[in-house]
């Protein structure tokens, strides 16, 4: 019998910026961690509730989760799915990408994938990329740490970010 998890993406206004939350209840086959994720974005005011069918062996990217991720990655010009937050990275690779983005003075949002295992596994399928961090620019997957470092060194990252910010 497949396990079901109810997910929701909701928005509430706080000051001038909405707060976004992706939430799921604890699943019996996953470690007991918090199943909620809070995000602050200046756009995207929608509420979505959906069920994700999954099994103990591997999480499957459901159409509902894919739709939600599509909305999240297109809600900002630059989004970094990482271990930890930009204020407190919890892995060296995530910290490297944060430092690069900070050095370029680019506005970006981060999502801590350690807070939601189903989201973490779903993102691996969504991007076809097995590791984190994962950088999205203008709604498109750009790459992980190594690709970001190389693009930064070559100047390609700066050019891409400038185009994205102007579009």
Tab-separated table of C-alpha atoms in Angstrom:
chain	number	residue	atom	x	y	z
A	1	UNK	CA	0.000	0.000	0.000
A	2	UNK	CA	1.434	3.384	-0.972
A	3	UNK	CA	1.911	6.080	1.650
A	4	UNK	CA	0.231	9.459	1.070
A	5	UNK	CA	1.479	12.827	2.237
A	6	UNK	CA	-0.533	16.007	1.995
A	7	UNK	CA	1.500	18.989	0.878
A	8	UNK	CA	0.465	22.586	0.717
A	9	UNK	CA	1.986	25.803	-0.552
A	10	UNK	CA	0.404	28.780	1.118
A	11	UNK	CA	1.094	32.488	1.214
A	12	UNK	CA	0.422	35.033	3.936
A	13	UNK	CA	1.265	38.725	4.052
A	14	UNK	CA	3.763	39.933	6.636
A	15	UNK	CA	4.723	43.573	6.292
A	16	UNK	CA	5.295	44.053	2.563
A	17	UNK	CA	6.561	40.542	1.808
A	18	UNK	CA	4.503	37.346	1.714
A	19	UNK	CA	5.733	34.266	3.525
A	20	UNK	CA	5.540	30.941	1.725
A	21	UNK	CA	5.356	27.571	3.366
A	22	UNK	CA	5.651	24.118	1.854
A	23	UNK	CA	4.458	21.618	4.415
A	24	UNK	CA	4.059	17.873	4.686
A	25	UNK	CA	3.276	15.667	7.649
A	26	UNK	CA	5.948	13.274	8.944
A	27	UNK	CA	6.073	10.090	6.918
A	28	UNK	CA	6.760	6.772	8.658
A	29	UNK	CA	9.640	5.817	6.361
A	30	UNK	CA	11.501	9.107	6.630
A	31	UNK	CA	13.652	10.454	9.482
A	32	UNK	CA	11.603	12.417	12.007
A	33	UNK	CA	12.465	15.968	10.985
A	34	UNK	CA	10.259	18.971	10.551
A	35	UNK	CA	8.091	18.631	7.448
A	36	UNK	CA	7.608	22.364	6.906
A	37	UNK	CA	9.613	24.900	4.991
A	38	UNK	CA	9.151	28.672	5.244
A	39	UNK	CA	10.140	30.908	2.369
A	40	UNK	CA	9.906	34.685	2.007
A	41	UNK	CA	9.381	35.914	-1.540
A	42	UNK	CA	8.045	39.258	-2.779
A	43	UNK	CA	5.760	37.590	-5.357
A	44	UNK	CA	3.574	34.528	-5.877
A	45	UNK	CA	0.360	34.665	-3.888
A	46	UNK	CA	-1.274	31.296	-4.373
A	47	UNK	CA	-2.430	28.377	-2.273
A	48	UNK	CA	-2.023	24.803	-3.468
A	49	UNK	CA	-2.846	21.560	-1.688
A	50	UNK	CA	-1.928	18.196	-3.160
A	51	UNK	CA	-1.099	14.606	-2.325
A	52	UNK	CA	2.201	12.976	-3.094
A	53	UNK	CA	2.202	9.229	-3.594
A	54	UNK	CA	5.468	7.743	-2.500
A	55	UNK	CA	6.942	4.540	-1.177
A	56	UNK	CA	9.669	3.666	1.311
A	57	UNK	CA	12.243	3.009	-1.416
A	58	UNK	CA	12.181	6.254	-3.358
A	59	UNK	CA	10.162	9.425	-3.656
A	60	UNK	CA	8.476	9.982	-6.982
A	61	UNK	CA	8.099	13.464	-8.376
A	62	UNK	CA	4.330	13.756	-8.571
A	63	UNK	CA	2.686	16.123	-11.063
A	64	UNK	CA	1.480	18.199	-8.100
A	65	UNK	CA	4.964	18.553	-6.604
A	66	UNK	CA	6.366	19.383	-10.044
A	67	UNK	CA	3.741	22.134	-10.464
A	68	UNK	CA	4.600	23.558	-7.053
A	69	UNK	CA	8.333	23.498	-7.790
A	70	UNK	CA	7.685	25.169	-11.158
A	71	UNK	CA	5.936	28.006	-9.313
A	72	UNK	CA	8.659	28.298	-6.677
A	73	UNK	CA	11.595	28.383	-9.127
A	74	UNK	CA	9.860	30.978	-11.312
A	75	UNK	CA	8.810	33.179	-8.379
A	76	UNK	CA	12.275	34.762	-8.153
A	77	UNK	CA	15.063	35.472	-10.604
A	78	UNK	CA	17.580	33.502	-8.507
A	79	UNK	CA	16.803	30.663	-6.090
A	80	UNK	CA	19.304	28.405	-4.367
A	81	UNK	CA	18.172	25.068	-2.934
A	82	UNK	CA	20.833	24.367	-0.357
A	83	UNK	CA	21.752	22.701	2.915
A	84	UNK	CA	21.101	25.400	5.498
A	85	UNK	CA	20.333	29.042	4.829
A	86	UNK	CA	22.320	31.898	3.331
A	87	UNK	CA	22.784	33.181	6.886
A	88	UNK	CA	23.925	29.752	8.145
A	89	UNK	CA	25.058	27.348	5.391
A	90	UNK	CA	25.384	23.795	6.673
A	91	UNK	CA	27.705	22.431	4.011
A	92	UNK	CA	30.856	23.704	2.356
A	93	UNK	CA	29.472	23.455	-1.181
A	94	UNK	CA	26.359	25.441	-0.245
A	95	UNK	CA	28.568	28.009	1.503
A	96	UNK	CA	30.709	28.376	-1.635
A	97	UNK	CA	27.695	29.195	-3.826
A	98	UNK	CA	26.323	31.597	-1.193
A	99	UNK	CA	29.682	33.409	-1.080
A	100	UNK	CA	29.735	33.692	-4.884
A	101	UNK	CA	26.205	35.097	-5.040
A	102	UNK	CA	26.940	37.493	-2.171
A	103	UNK	CA	30.114	38.711	-3.896
A	104	UNK	CA	28.049	39.522	-6.990
A	105	UNK	CA	25.523	41.517	-4.908
A	106	UNK	CA	22.672	39.595	-6.504
A	107	UNK	CA	19.263	39.357	-4.862
A	108	UNK	CA	18.443	35.697	-4.259
A	109	UNK	CA	16.358	33.426	-2.072
A	110	UNK	CA	17.460	30.189	-0.432
A	111	UNK	CA	15.486	27.107	0.465
A	112	UNK	CA	16.835	24.779	3.139
A	113	UNK	CA	16.356	21.269	1.756
A	114	UNK	CA	17.360	19.720	5.078
A	115	UNK	CA	13.963	20.685	6.489
A	116	UNK	CA	11.926	18.461	4.173
A	117	UNK	CA	13.168	15.070	2.961
A	118	UNK	CA	10.381	14.586	0.415
A	119	UNK	CA	11.156	17.988	-1.125
A	120	UNK	CA	14.860	17.108	-1.138
A	121	UNK	CA	14.290	13.827	-2.989
A	122	UNK	CA	11.734	15.374	-5.341
A	123	UNK	CA	14.178	18.123	-6.333
A	124	UNK	CA	16.739	15.524	-7.362
A	125	UNK	CA	14.247	14.175	-9.879
A	126	UNK	CA	12.942	17.622	-10.835
A	127	UNK	CA	16.395	18.866	-11.837
A	128	UNK	CA	17.901	15.499	-12.822
A	129	UNK	CA	20.762	16.514	-10.541
A	130	UNK	CA	21.643	14.247	-7.592
A	131	UNK	CA	23.389	16.694	-5.264
A	132	UNK	CA	22.951	20.026	-3.518
A	133	UNK	CA	23.205	22.954	-3.752
A	134	UNK	CA	21.086	23.515	-6.844
A	135	UNK	CA	21.026	26.998	-8.369
A	136	UNK	CA	18.076	28.179	-10.478
A	137	UNK	CA	18.345	31.339	-12.563
A	138	UNK	CA	15.332	32.817	-14.344
A	139	UNK	CA	13.320	29.650	-13.677
A	140	UNK	CA	15.932	27.309	-15.154
A	141	UNK	CA	18.288	24.911	-13.401
A	142	UNK	CA	21.813	26.300	-13.717
A	143	UNK	CA	23.903	23.767	-11.822
A	144	UNK	CA	25.561	22.769	-8.606
A	145	UNK	CA	28.631	24.085	-6.846
A	146	UNK	CA	31.277	23.035	-9.389
A	147	UNK	CA	29.387	24.461	-12.359
A	148	UNK	CA	28.685	27.687	-10.458
A	149	UNK	CA	32.355	28.068	-9.490
A	150	UNK	CA	33.543	27.506	-13.069
A	151	UNK	CA	30.943	29.903	-14.491
A	152	UNK	CA	31.940	32.509	-11.899
A	153	UNK	CA	35.641	32.162	-12.771
A	154	UNK	CA	34.931	32.494	-16.505
A	155	UNK	CA	32.566	35.463	-16.116
A	156	UNK	CA	29.645	33.495	-17.571
A	157	UNK	CA	27.711	33.578	-14.290
A	158	UNK	CA	27.934	37.364	-13.994
A	159	UNK	CA	26.675	37.791	-17.573
A	160	UNK	CA	23.789	35.363	-17.062
A	161	UNK	CA	22.745	37.046	-13.811
A	162	UNK	CA	22.855	40.493	-15.407
A	163	UNK	CA	20.604	39.284	-18.259
A	164	UNK	CA	18.241	37.622	-15.789
A	165	UNK	CA	17.950	40.733	-13.632
A	166	UNK	CA	17.173	42.874	-16.676
A	167	UNK	CA	14.480	40.561	-18.073
